[in-house]
Coordinates of C-alpha atoms in Angstrom, one line a residue:
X148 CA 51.0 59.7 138.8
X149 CA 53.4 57.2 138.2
X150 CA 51.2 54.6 138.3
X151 CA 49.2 55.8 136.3
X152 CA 51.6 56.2 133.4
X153 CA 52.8 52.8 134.3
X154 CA 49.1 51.9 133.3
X155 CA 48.8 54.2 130.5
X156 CA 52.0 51.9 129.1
X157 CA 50.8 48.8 130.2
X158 CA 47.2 49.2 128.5
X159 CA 49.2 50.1 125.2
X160 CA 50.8 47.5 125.0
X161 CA 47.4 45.1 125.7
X162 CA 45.6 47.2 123.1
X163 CA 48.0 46.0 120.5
X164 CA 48.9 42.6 121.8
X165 CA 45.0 42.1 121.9
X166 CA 44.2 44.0 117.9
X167 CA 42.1 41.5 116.0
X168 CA 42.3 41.3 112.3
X169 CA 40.0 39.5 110.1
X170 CA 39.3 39.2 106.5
X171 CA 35.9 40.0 104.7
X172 CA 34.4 37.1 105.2
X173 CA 35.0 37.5 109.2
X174 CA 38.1 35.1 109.6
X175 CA 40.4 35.6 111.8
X176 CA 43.9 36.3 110.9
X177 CA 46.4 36.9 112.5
X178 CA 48.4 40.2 113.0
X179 CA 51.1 39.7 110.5
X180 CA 49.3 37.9 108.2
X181 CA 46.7 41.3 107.5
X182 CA 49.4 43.6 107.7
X183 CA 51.2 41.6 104.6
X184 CA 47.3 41.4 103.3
X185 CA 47.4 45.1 103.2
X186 CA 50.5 46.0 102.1
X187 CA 49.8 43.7 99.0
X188 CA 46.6 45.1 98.4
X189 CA 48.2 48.6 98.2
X190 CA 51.5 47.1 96.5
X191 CA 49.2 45.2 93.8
X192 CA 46.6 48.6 93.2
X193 CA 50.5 50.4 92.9
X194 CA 52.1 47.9 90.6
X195 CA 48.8 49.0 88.1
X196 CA 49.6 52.7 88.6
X197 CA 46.4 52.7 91.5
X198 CA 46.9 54.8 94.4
X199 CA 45.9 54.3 98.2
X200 CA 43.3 56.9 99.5
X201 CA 42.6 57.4 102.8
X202 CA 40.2 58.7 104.8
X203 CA 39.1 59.5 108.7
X204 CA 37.6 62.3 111.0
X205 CA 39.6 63.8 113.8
X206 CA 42.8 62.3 114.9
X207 CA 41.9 59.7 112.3
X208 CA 42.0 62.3 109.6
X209 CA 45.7 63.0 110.8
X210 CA 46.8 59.6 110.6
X211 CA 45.0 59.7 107.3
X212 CA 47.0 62.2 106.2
X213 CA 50.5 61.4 107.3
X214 CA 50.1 58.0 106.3
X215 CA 49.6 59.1 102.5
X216 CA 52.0 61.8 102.9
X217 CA 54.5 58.8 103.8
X218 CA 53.5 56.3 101.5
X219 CA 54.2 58.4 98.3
X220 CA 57.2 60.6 99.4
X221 CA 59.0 57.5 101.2
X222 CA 57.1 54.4 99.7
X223 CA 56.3 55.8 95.7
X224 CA 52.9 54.8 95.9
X225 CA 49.6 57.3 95.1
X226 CA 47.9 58.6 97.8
X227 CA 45.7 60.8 99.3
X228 CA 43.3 61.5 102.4
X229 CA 40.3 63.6 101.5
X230 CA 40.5 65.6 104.6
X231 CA 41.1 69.2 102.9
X232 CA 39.0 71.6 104.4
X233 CA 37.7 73.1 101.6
X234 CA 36.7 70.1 99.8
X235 CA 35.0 69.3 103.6
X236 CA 33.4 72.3 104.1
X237 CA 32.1 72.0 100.4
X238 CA 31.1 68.6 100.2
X239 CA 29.5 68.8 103.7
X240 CA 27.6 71.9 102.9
X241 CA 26.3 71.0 99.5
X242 CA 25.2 67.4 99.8
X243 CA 25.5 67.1 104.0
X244 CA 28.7 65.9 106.0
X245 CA 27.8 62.4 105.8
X246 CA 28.7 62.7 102.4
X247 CA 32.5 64.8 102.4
X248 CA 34.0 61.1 101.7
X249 CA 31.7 59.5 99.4
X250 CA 31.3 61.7 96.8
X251 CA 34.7 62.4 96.1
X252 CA 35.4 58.6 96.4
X253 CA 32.8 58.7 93.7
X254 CA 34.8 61.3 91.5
X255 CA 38.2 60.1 91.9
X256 CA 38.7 56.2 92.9
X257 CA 39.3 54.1 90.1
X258 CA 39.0 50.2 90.2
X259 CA 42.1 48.7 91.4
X260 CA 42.5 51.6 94.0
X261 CA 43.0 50.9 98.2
X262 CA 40.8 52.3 100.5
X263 CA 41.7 52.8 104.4
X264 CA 39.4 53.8 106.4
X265 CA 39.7 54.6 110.1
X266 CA 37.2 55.3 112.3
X267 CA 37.9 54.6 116.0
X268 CA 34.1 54.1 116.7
X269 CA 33.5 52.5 113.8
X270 CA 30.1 54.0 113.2
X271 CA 30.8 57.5 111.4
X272 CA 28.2 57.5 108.9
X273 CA 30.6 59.5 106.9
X274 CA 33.1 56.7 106.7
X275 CA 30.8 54.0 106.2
X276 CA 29.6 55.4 103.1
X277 CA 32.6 55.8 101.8
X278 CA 34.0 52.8 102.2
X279 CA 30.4 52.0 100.3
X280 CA 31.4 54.1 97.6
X281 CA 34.5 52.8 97.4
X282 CA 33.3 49.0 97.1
X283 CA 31.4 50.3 93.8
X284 CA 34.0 52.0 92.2
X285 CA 36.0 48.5 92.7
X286 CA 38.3 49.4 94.9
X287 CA 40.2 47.4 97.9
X288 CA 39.4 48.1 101.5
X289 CA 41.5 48.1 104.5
X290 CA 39.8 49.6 107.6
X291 CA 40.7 50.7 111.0
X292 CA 38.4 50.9 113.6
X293 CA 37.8 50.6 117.7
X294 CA 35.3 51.0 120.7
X295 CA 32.6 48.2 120.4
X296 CA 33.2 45.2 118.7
X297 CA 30.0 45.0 117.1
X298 CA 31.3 48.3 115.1
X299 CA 29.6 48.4 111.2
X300 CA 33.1 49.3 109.5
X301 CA 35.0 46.2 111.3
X302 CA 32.8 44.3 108.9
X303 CA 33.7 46.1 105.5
X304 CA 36.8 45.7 104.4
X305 CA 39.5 42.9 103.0
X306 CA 41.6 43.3 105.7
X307 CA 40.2 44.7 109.0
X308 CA 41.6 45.8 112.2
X309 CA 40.2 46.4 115.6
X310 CA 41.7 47.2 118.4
X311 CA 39.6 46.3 121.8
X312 CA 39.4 49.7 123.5
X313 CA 36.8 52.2 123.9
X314 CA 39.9 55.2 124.7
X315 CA 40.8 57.7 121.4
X316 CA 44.9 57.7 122.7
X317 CA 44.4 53.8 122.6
X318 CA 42.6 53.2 119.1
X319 CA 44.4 56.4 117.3
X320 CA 47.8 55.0 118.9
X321 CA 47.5 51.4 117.3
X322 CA 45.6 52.6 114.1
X323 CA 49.0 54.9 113.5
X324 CA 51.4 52.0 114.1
X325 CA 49.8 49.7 112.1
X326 CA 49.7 52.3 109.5
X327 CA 53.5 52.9 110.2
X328 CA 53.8 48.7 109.7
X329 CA 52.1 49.2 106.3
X330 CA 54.1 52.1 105.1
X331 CA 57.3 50.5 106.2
X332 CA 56.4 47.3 104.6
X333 CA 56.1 49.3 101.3
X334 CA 59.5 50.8 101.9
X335 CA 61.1 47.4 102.5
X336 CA 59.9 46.0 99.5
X337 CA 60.8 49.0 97.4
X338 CA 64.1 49.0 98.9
X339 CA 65.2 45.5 98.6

């Protein structure tokens, strides 16, 4: 057992030291360099009274939703993750779960906004169309994603991170601390 938590602690810290970032046309960037990308995407939608909203199934939805709780109670900025259940159950039985992101991206972005989207597999149908939605309302994209490297979402936004590992503690572990970088980033700057 213990070497197996060695591992578990070992692989951790490769998942992160191995995250590729990239921009939306595909270059490469480095870590640092897309999590300041992000934070001034949110900090630039927030200086215009935009918000961040955030979106993700599963473990992803909980990141989603402690990273807005975070960002407006500690960082001042709007936002929200559109994980409610009612508005999921809803939305998913009325137009089909696919949809429980993109239509009310539809209602309620505004240009100027910040998507993030996280999806460790990178293939949720229900992410990739909102982050579609999003892109037509004129909002910024930052996604999140993991598993295969040939994932849809690592293509669509301004700032993208992948983290090279097909295991949910792996992906959901680094897709929280980057979100944590963000977030602290936002305090820092509203702090200094």
């Amino acid at each position: 057992m213990k070497t197996f938590i060695k591992n578990f602690f070992s692989n951790m810290h490769t998942a992160m030291d191995k995250t590729e970032c990239s921009d939306a046309h595909g270059k490469v960037m480095s870590l640092e360099d897309a999590v300041e990308k992000g934070f001034r995407l949110m900090k630039t939608g927030a200086l215009k009274g935009r918000k961040t909203i955030l979106i993700g199934n599963g473990g992803s939805a909980s990141i989603a939703s402690h990273v807005a709780v975070d960002l407006w109670k500690n960082g001042g900025v709007k936002a929200i993750a559109f994980n409610d259940s009612s508005l999921l159950t809803c939305i998913g039985n009325d137009f089909g779960y696919e949809h429980v992101f993109r239509v009310p991206i539809e209602e309620f972005a505004d240009e100027g906004d910040t998507l993030i989207a996280i999806s460790s597999s990178g293939r949720s149908k229900n992410i990739l169309l909102g982050v579609e939605a999003a892109r037509k309302k004129g909002c910024a994209v930052i996604t999140m994603s993991s598993f295969s490297s040939d994932n849809p979402l690592r293509l669509k936004g301004d700032v993208n991170f992948y983290v090279p590992s097909k295991l949910f503690s792996m992906a959901e572990t680094v897709h929280a601390l980057i979100a944590h970088a963000l977030i602290d980033c936002v305090i820092a700057q509203k702090d200094s």
